[in-house]
Each structure stands twice: as structure tokens, then as C-alpha cells.
mmCIF file of C-alpha atoms in Angstrom:
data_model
loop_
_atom_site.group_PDB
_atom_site.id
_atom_site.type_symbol
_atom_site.label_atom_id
_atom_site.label_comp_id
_atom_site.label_asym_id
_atom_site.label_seq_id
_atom_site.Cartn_x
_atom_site.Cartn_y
_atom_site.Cartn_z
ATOM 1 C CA UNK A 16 -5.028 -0.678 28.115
ATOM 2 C CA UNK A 17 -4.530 -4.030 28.969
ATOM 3 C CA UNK A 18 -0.745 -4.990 28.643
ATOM 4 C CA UNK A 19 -1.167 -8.546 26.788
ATOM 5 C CA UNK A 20 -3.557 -6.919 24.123
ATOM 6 C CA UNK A 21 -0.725 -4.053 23.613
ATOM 7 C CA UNK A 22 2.309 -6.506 23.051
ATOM 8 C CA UNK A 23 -0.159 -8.588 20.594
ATOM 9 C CA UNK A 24 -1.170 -5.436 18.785
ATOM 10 C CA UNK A 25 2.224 -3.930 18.393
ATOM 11 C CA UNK A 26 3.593 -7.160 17.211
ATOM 12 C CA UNK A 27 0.867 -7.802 14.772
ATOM 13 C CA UNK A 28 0.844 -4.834 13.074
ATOM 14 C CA UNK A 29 4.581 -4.783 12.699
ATOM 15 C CA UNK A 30 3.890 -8.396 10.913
ATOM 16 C CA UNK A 31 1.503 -6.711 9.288
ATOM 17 C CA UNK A 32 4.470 -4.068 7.716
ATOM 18 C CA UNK A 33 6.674 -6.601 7.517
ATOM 19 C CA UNK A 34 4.900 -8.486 5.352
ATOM 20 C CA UNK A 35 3.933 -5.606 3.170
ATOM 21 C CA UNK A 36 7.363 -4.875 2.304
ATOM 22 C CA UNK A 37 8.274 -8.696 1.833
ATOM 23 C CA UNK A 38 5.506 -8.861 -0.857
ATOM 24 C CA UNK A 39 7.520 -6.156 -2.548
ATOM 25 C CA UNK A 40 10.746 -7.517 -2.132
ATOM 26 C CA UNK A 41 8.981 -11.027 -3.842
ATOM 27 C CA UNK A 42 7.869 -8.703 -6.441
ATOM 28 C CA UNK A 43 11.648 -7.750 -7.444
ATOM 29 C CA UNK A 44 12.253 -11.212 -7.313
ATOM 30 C CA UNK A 45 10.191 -12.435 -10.007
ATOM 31 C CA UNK A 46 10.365 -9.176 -12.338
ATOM 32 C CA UNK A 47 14.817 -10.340 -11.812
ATOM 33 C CA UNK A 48 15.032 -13.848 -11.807
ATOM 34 C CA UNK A 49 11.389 -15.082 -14.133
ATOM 35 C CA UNK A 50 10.948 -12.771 -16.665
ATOM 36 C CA UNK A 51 7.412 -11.713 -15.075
ATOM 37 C CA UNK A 52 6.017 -7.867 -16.035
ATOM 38 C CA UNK A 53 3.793 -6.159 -13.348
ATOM 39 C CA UNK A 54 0.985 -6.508 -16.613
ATOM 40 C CA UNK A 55 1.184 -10.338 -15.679
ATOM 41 C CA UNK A 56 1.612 -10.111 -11.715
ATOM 42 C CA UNK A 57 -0.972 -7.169 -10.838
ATOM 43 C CA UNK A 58 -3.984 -9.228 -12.452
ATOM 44 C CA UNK A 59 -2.928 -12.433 -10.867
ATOM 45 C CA UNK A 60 -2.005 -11.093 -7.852
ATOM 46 C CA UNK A 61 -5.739 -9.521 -7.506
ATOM 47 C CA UNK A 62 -7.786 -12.108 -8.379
ATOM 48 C CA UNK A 63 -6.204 -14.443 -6.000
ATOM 49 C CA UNK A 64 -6.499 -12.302 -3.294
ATOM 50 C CA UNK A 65 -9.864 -11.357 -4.249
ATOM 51 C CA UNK A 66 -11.215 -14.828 -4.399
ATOM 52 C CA UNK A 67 -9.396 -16.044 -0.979
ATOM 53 C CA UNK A 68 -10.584 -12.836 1.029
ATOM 54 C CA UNK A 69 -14.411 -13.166 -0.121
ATOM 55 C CA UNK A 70 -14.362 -17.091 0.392
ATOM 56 C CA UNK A 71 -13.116 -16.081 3.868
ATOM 57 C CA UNK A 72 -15.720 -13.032 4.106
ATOM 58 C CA UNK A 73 -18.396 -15.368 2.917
ATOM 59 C CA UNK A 74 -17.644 -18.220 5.727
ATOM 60 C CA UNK A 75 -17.407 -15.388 8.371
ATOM 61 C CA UNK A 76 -20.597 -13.610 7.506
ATOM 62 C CA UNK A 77 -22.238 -14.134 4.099
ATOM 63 C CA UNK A 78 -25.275 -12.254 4.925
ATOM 64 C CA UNK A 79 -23.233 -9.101 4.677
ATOM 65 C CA UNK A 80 -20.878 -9.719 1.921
ATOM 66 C CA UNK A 81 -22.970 -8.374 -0.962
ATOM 67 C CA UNK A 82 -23.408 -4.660 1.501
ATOM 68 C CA UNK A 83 -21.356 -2.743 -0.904
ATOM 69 C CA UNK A 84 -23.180 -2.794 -4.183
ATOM 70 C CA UNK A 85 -26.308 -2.467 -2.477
ATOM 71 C CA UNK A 86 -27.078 1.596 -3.617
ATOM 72 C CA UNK A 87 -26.323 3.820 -6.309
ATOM 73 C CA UNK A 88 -23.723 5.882 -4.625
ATOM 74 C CA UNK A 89 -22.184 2.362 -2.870
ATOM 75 C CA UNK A 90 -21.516 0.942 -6.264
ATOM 76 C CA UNK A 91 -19.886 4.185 -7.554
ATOM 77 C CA UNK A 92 -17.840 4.564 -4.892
ATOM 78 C CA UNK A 93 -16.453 0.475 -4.739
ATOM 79 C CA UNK A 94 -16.190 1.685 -9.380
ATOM 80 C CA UNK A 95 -13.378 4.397 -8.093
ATOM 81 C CA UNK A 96 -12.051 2.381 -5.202
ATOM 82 C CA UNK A 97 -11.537 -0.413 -7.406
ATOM 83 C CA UNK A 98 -9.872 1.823 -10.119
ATOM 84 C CA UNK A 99 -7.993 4.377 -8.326
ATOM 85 C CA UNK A 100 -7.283 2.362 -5.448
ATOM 86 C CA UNK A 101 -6.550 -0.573 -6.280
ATOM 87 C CA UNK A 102 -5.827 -1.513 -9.660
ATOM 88 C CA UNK A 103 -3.845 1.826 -10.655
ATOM 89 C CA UNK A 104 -2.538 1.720 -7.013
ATOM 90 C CA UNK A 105 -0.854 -1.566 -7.530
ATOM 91 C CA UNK A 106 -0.273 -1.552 -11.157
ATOM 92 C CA UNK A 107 1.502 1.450 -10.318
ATOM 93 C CA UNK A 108 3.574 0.205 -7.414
ATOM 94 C CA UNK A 109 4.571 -3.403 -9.053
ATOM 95 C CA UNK A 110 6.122 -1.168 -12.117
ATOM 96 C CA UNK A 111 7.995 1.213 -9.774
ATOM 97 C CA UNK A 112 9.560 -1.967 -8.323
ATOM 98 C CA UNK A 113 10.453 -3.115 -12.164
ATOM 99 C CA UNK A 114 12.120 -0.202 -13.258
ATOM 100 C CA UNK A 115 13.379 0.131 -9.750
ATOM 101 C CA UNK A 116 13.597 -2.003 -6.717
ATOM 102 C CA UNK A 117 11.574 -2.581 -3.720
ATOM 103 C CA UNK A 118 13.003 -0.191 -1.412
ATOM 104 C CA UNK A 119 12.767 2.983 -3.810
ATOM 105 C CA UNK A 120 9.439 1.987 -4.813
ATOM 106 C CA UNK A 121 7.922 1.537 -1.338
ATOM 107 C CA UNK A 122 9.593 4.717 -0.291
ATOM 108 C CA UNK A 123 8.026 6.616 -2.781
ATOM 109 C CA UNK A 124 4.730 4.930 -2.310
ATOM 110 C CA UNK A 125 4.810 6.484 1.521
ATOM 111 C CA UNK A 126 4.584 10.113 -0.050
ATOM 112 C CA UNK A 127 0.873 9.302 0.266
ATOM 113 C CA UNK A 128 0.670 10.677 4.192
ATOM 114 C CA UNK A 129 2.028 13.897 2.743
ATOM 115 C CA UNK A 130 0.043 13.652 -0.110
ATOM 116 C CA UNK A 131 -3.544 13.485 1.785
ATOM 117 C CA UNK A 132 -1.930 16.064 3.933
ATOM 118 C CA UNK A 133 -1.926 18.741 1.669
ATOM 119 C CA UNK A 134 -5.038 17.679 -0.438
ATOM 120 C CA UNK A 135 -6.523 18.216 2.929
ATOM 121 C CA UNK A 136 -5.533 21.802 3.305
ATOM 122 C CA UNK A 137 -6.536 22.567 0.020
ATOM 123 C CA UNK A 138 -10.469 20.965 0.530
ATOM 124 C CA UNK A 139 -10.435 22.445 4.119
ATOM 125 C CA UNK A 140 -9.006 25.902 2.811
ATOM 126 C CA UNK A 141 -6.915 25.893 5.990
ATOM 127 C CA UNK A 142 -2.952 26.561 5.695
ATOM 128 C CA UNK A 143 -0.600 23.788 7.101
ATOM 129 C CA UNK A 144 0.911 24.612 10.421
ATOM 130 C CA UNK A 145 4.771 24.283 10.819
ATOM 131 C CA UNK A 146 4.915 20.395 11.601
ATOM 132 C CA UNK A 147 2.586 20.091 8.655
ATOM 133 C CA UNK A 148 4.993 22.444 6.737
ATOM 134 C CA UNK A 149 8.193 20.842 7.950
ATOM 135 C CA UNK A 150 6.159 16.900 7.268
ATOM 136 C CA UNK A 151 6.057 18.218 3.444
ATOM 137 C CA UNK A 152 9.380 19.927 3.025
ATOM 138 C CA UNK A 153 10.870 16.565 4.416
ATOM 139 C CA UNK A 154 8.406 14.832 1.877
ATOM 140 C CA UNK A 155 10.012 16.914 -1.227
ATOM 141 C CA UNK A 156 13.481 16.932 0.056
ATOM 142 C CA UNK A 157 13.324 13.112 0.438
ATOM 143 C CA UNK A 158 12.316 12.620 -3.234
ATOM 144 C CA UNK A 159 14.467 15.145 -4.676
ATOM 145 C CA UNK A 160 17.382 13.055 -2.731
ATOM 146 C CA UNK A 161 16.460 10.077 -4.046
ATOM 147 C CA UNK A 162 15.662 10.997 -7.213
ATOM 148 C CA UNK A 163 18.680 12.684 -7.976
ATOM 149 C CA UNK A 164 21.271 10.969 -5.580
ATOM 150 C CA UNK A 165 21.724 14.796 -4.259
ATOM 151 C CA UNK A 166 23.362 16.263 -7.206
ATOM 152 C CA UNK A 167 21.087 19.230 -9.242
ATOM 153 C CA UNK A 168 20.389 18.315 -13.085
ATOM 154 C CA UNK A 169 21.264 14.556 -12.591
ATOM 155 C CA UNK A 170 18.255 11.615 -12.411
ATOM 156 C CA UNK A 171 19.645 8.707 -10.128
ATOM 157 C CA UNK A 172 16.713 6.738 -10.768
ATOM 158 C CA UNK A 173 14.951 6.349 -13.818
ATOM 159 C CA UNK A 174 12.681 8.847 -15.126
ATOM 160 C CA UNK A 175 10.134 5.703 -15.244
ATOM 161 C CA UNK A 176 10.770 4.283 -11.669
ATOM 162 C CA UNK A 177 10.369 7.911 -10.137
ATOM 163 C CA UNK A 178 6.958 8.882 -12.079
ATOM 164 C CA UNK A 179 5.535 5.111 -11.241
ATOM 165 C CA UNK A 180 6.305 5.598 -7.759
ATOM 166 C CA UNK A 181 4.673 8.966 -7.061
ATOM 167 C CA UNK A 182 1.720 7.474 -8.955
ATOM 168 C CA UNK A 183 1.744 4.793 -6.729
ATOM 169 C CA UNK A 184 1.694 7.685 -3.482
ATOM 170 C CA UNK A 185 -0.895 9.825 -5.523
ATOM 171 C CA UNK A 186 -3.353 6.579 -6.168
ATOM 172 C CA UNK A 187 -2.290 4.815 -2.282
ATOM 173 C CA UNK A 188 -3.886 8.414 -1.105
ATOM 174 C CA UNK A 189 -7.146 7.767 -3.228
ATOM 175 C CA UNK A 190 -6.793 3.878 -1.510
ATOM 176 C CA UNK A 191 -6.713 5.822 1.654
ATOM 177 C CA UNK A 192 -9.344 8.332 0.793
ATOM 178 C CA UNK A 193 -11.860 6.901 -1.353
ATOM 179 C CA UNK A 194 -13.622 3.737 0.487
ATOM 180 C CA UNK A 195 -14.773 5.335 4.035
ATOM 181 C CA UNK A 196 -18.363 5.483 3.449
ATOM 182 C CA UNK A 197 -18.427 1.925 2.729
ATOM 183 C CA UNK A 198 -16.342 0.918 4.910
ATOM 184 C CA UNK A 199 -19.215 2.091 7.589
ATOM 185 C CA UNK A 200 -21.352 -1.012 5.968
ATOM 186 C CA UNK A 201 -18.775 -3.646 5.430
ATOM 187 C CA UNK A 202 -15.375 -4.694 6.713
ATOM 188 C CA UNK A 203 -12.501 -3.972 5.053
ATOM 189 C CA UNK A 204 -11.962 -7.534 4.185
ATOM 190 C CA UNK A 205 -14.849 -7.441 1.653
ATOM 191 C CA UNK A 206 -14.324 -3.991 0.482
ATOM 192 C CA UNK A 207 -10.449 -5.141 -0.716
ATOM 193 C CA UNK A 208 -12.099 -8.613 -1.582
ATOM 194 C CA UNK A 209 -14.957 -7.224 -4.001
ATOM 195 C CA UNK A 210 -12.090 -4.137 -5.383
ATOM 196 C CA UNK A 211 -9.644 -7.001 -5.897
ATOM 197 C CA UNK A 212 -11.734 -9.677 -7.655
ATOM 198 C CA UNK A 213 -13.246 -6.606 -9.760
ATOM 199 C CA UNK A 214 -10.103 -5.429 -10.169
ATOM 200 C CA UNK A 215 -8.543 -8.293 -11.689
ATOM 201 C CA UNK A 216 -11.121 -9.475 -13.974
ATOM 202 C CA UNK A 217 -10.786 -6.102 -15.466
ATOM 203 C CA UNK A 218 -6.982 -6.432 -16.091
ATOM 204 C CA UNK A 219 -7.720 -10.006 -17.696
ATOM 205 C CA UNK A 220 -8.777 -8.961 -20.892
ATOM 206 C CA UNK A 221 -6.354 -5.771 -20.748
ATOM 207 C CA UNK A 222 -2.948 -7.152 -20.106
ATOM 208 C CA UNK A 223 -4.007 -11.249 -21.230
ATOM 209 C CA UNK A 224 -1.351 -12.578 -19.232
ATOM 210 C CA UNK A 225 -2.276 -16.119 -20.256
ATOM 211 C CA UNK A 226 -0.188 -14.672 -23.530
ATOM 212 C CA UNK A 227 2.792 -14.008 -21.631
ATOM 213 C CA UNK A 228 2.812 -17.231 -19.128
ATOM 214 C CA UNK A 229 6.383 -17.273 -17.354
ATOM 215 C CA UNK A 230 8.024 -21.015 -16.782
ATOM 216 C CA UNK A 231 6.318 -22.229 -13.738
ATOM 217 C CA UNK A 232 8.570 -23.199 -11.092
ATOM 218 C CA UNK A 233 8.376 -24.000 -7.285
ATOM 219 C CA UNK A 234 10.517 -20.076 -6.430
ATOM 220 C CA UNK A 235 7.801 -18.500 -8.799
ATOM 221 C CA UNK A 236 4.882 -20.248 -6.973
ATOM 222 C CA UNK A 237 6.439 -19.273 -3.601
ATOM 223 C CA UNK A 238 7.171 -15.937 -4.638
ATOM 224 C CA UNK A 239 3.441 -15.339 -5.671
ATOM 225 C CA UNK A 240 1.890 -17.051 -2.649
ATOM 226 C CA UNK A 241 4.365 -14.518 -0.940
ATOM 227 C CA UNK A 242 2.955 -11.619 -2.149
ATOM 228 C CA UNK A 243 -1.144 -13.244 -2.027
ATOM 229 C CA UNK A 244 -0.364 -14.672 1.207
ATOM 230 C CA UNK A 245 1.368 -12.941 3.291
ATOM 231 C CA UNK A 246 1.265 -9.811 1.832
ATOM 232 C CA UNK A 247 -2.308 -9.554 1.248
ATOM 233 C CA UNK A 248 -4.496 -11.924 2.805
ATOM 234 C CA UNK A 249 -2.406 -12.152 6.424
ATOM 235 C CA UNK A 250 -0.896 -8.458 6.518
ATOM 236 C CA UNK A 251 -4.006 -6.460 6.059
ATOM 237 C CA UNK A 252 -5.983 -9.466 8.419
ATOM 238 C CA UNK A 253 -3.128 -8.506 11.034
ATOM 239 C CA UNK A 254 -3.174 -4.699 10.486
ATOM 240 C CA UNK A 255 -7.042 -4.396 11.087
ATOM 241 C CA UNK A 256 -6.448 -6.532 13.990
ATOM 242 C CA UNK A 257 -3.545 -4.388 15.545
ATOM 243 C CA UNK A 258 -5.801 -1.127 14.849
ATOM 244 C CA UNK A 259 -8.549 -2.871 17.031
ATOM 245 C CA UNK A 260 -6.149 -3.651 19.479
ATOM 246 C CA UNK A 261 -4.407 -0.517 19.591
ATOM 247 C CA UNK A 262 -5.847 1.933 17.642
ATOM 248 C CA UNK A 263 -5.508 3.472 13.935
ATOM 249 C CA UNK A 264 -2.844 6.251 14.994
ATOM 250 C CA UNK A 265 -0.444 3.567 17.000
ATOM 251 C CA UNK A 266 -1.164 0.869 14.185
ATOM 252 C CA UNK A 267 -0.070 2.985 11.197
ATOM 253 C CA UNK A 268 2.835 4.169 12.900
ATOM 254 C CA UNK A 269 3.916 0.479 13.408
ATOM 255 C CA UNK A 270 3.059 -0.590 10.344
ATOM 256 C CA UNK A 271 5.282 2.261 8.622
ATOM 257 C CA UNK A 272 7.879 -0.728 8.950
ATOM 258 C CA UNK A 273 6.843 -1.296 5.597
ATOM 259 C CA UNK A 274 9.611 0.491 3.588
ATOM 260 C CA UNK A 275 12.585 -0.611 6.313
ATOM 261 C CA UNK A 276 11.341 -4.031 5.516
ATOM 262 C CA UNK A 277 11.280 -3.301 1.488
ATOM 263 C CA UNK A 278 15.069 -1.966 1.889
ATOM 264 C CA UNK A 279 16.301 -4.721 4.111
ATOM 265 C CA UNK A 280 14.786 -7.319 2.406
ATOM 266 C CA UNK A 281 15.880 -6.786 -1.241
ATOM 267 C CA UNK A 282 19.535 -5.611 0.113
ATOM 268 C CA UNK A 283 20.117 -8.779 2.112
ATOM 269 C CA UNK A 284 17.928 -11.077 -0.089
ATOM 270 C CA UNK A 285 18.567 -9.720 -3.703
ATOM 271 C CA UNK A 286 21.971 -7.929 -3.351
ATOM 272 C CA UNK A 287 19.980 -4.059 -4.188
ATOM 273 C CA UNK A 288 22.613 -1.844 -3.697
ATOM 274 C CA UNK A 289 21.712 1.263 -1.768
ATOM 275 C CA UNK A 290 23.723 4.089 -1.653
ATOM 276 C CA UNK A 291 24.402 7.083 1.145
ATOM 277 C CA UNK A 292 22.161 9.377 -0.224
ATOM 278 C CA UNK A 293 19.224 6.929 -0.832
ATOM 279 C CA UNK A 294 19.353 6.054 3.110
ATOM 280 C CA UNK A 295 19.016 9.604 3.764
ATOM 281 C CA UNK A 296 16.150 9.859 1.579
ATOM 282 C CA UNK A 297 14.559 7.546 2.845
ATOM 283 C CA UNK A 298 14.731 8.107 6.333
ATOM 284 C CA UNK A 299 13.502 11.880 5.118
ATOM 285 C CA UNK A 300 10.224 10.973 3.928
ATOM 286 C CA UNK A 301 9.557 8.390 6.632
ATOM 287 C CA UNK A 302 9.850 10.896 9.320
ATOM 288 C CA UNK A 303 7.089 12.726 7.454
ATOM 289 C CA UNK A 304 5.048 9.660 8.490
ATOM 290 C CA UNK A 305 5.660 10.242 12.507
ATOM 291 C CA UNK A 306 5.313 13.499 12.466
ATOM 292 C CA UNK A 307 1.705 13.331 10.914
ATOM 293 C CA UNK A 308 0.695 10.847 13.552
ATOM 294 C CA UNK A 309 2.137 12.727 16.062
ATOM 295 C CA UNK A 310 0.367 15.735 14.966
ATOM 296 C CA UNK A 311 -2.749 13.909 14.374
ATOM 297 C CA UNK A 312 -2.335 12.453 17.629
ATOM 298 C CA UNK A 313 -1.978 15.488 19.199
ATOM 299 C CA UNK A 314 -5.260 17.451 17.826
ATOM 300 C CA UNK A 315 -7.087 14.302 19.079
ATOM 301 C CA UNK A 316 -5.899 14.729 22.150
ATOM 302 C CA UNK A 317 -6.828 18.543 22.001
ATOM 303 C CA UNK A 318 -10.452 17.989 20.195
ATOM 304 C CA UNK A 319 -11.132 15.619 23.083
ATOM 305 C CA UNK A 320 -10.509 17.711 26.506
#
């Protein structure tokens, strides 16, 4: 593999996790400092995105931008992609982060891996082998240390945060799971584009955050174009980018940034206090994600001798 094409790939798809967690961390901000509920920021936040990836879809190839609801079982899919893994995904996420803070929320959010993991044994009807078992005791024991700061029968975290974060792993599994046949007719771009626009529109009428407008204010523009930006538009554009330039496997394992960045971010930025135990958690469940890779890695390696 060429050596230039490595460094860029590696370095765009840590952007790409960087700016991930960064759009949480801007998410904290506004839910602390403006008054803003994830009701008002998930449907903004969507149709924003929505409308700025199809313009750009449209400009790069319009012919194929209207692929996915062409078919009956296309436009049911994009129907549960746009629920389950989008608009529940992030709704679910953005309140994790409000009862919460970035870092716990994001954490929690990377349960998916394990999550997919073991609805995978279950459709395969195949037992997980010991990394797989270790990946998922690692995924539990992470949770339960954050959860309950490592002492039985207390809650260190709300009850609220810790349900709206494994909701946001449980529907960031279905975001992972749910889209691949389409994605075999359009690029992921206009999948997210289409889910996001749809998405939002729905939420409009459901959460009428016109009703609830916060005081508009240079931070609160910058903290939304933060999250549309660079955490949408620019961080999947420079994830799909590193995968082509490295690969999926290499690419997700950079990318698993993500929560470091969350932590880091709100702790220096915000002043989120993070205690002993929630460190430990954390770096629990994010080994879970290296260790699938690696293992996934591995049985590639094997299928392909």
C-alpha cells in the first residue's frame, strides 16, 4: 500500500473521530449554556445535514440520487433506516448527552460493536469464541462500572442517561445493520442525506421546535454548524474516504477515537468531571472495539488463504 495514501487515510479517519466526538461535546454545550433540548437539536440538526449532503450528492451525480426509493423493498428498507437508524439513533444519543455528558454518552453509544456481535451469534446460531466472549464480558463490565461508579446497589449516572445511552448502542447497531443493501446502489452520502432530510421533517411536526426557539447567538450558531459541519457533513465525507484509502477494518479502528475525543473535549472544554472509575470504564468497553477488529481481521485473513 502506497505510503502517502496510508498517512492520508489514517489521518483522515482520525479527523473523521475527532470530529464525531466534538459534535457531541457541542451538543453538551448548548443543552448547558442555551437552554436547547435534544427535541429542538435532533430535528434541526437532521434537516441541515440532510439538505447540505443531497445538494452535494446532487452536484456530484444527480442521476443517481433518487436510487434508493426506486423498489418496494428499497423504500422499506431507507422507512427503518431512517427510523431506527437515524432518528431514534440520534434522538437517543443527544438525550444521553443531556442527562449526561458527552463522554458517558459516546461511551455507551460504542456498546454497539458488542451489540451486533452477539445479535450475530444468535442469527448465525454459532456460540462466540473466547475473544468474542472476553469482547462482551469487557462490554458488560464497562457499563456496570460506569453505571454504578463500581459500588453494587448504587446508580452513578442517572437512571435516564444510562437507558438513553444503551438505546443509542442498540439503535447505532440497527444504523450499522440496516442500510447494506442499499448501500450496494447508492453512496452513503445519499443514503444519510435522504434518512436525514426524512428524518427531520418527521420530527418537525413531533417535537415543533419553532415553539421552543432558544436566543440566537453567534456560540449557538457555531455550536450547531459544529455538530452539521464538522460532525456530519466533513466526518462521515472523511471516514468513507479513509475506508477507501485504507480499508473498513483499519478505518473503524481509527475512527474509535470518537469517545477519547468526547471525554477530552467536554473535560478540557466544559469542565465534565470524570472520575477513576469512569476512565476505567471506559477504556473497558473500548477495548471491546479492538478486539472485534482484530478478530474480524483475523478470520479475513483465514477465509482468504
Amino acid at each position: 500500500m502506497n505510503k502517502s495514501k496510508t498517512a492520508a487515510g489514517v489521518i483522515l479517519s482520525l479527523l473523521g473521530g475527532i470530529f464525531w466526538g466534538f459534535s457531541g461535546s457541542c451538543g453538551q454545550y448548548l443543552f448547558t449554556y442555551h437552554g436547547v433540548s435534544s427535541q429542538w437539536l435532533v430535528p434541526i440538526r437532521m434537516v441541515l445535514s440532510g439538505v447540505i449532503l443531497l445538494t452535494f450528492c446532487a452536484v456530484k451525480n444527480k442521476k443517481k440520487i433518487f436510487a434508493v426509493w426506486q423498489g418496494r423493498n428499497n423504500i422499506i428498507r431507507m422507512a427503518a433506516f431512517t427510523v431506527f437508524g437515524l432518528v431514534l439513533c440520534q434522538y437517543s444519543y443527544f438525550t444521553a448527552i443531556q442527562l449526561s455528558n458527552a463522554g458517558i454518552a459516546t461511551v455507551l453509544q460504542y456498546l454497539s460493536p458488542a451489540m451486533i456481535l452477539v445479535f450475530t451469534c444468535f442469527k448465525n446460531k454459532k456460540p462466540p469464541v473466547m475473544t468474542e466472549i472476553i469482547a462482551i464480558i469487557l462490554a458488560i463490565g464497562g457499563t456496570f462500572v460506569i453505571a454504578t461508579g463500581g459500588k453494587i446497589g448504587s446508580l452513578s449516572v442517572s437512571t435516564g442517561a444510562l437507558i438513553w445511552g444503551l438505546l443509542a448502542g442498540i439503535f447505532l447497531a440497527c444504523y450499522s445493520l440496516i442500510p447494506g443493501p442499499i448501500l450496494e446502489i447508492a453512496d452513503t452520502p445519499t443514503v444519510l442525506g435522504w434518512g436525514s432530510l426524512v428524518g427531520g421533517i418527521l420530527l418537525l411536526p413531533v417535537f415543533r421546535p419553532w415553539e421552543t426557539m432558544p436566543v440566537i447567538s453567534l456560540p449557538l450558531v457555531g455550536a450547531v454548524a459544529g455538530i452539521v459541519i464538522l460532525g456530519t457533513v466533513l466526518a462521515y465525507t472523511f471516514y468513507l474516504e479513509g475506508i477507501h484509502l485504507i480499508g473498513a477494518t483499519n478505518a473503524s479502528i481509527i475512527s474509535s477515537i470518537e469517545p477519547v475525543a468526547a471525554t477530552v473535549i467536554s473535560a478540557l472544554w466544559l469542565g465534565t468531571d470524570f472520575s477513576g472509575t469512569d476512565i476505567i470504564g471506559f477504556v473497558m468497553i473500548i477495548s471491546t472495539i479492538f478486539i472485534i477488529s482484530f478478530h474480524t481481521k483475523q478470520n479475513q485473513k483465514v477465509n482468504n488463504m
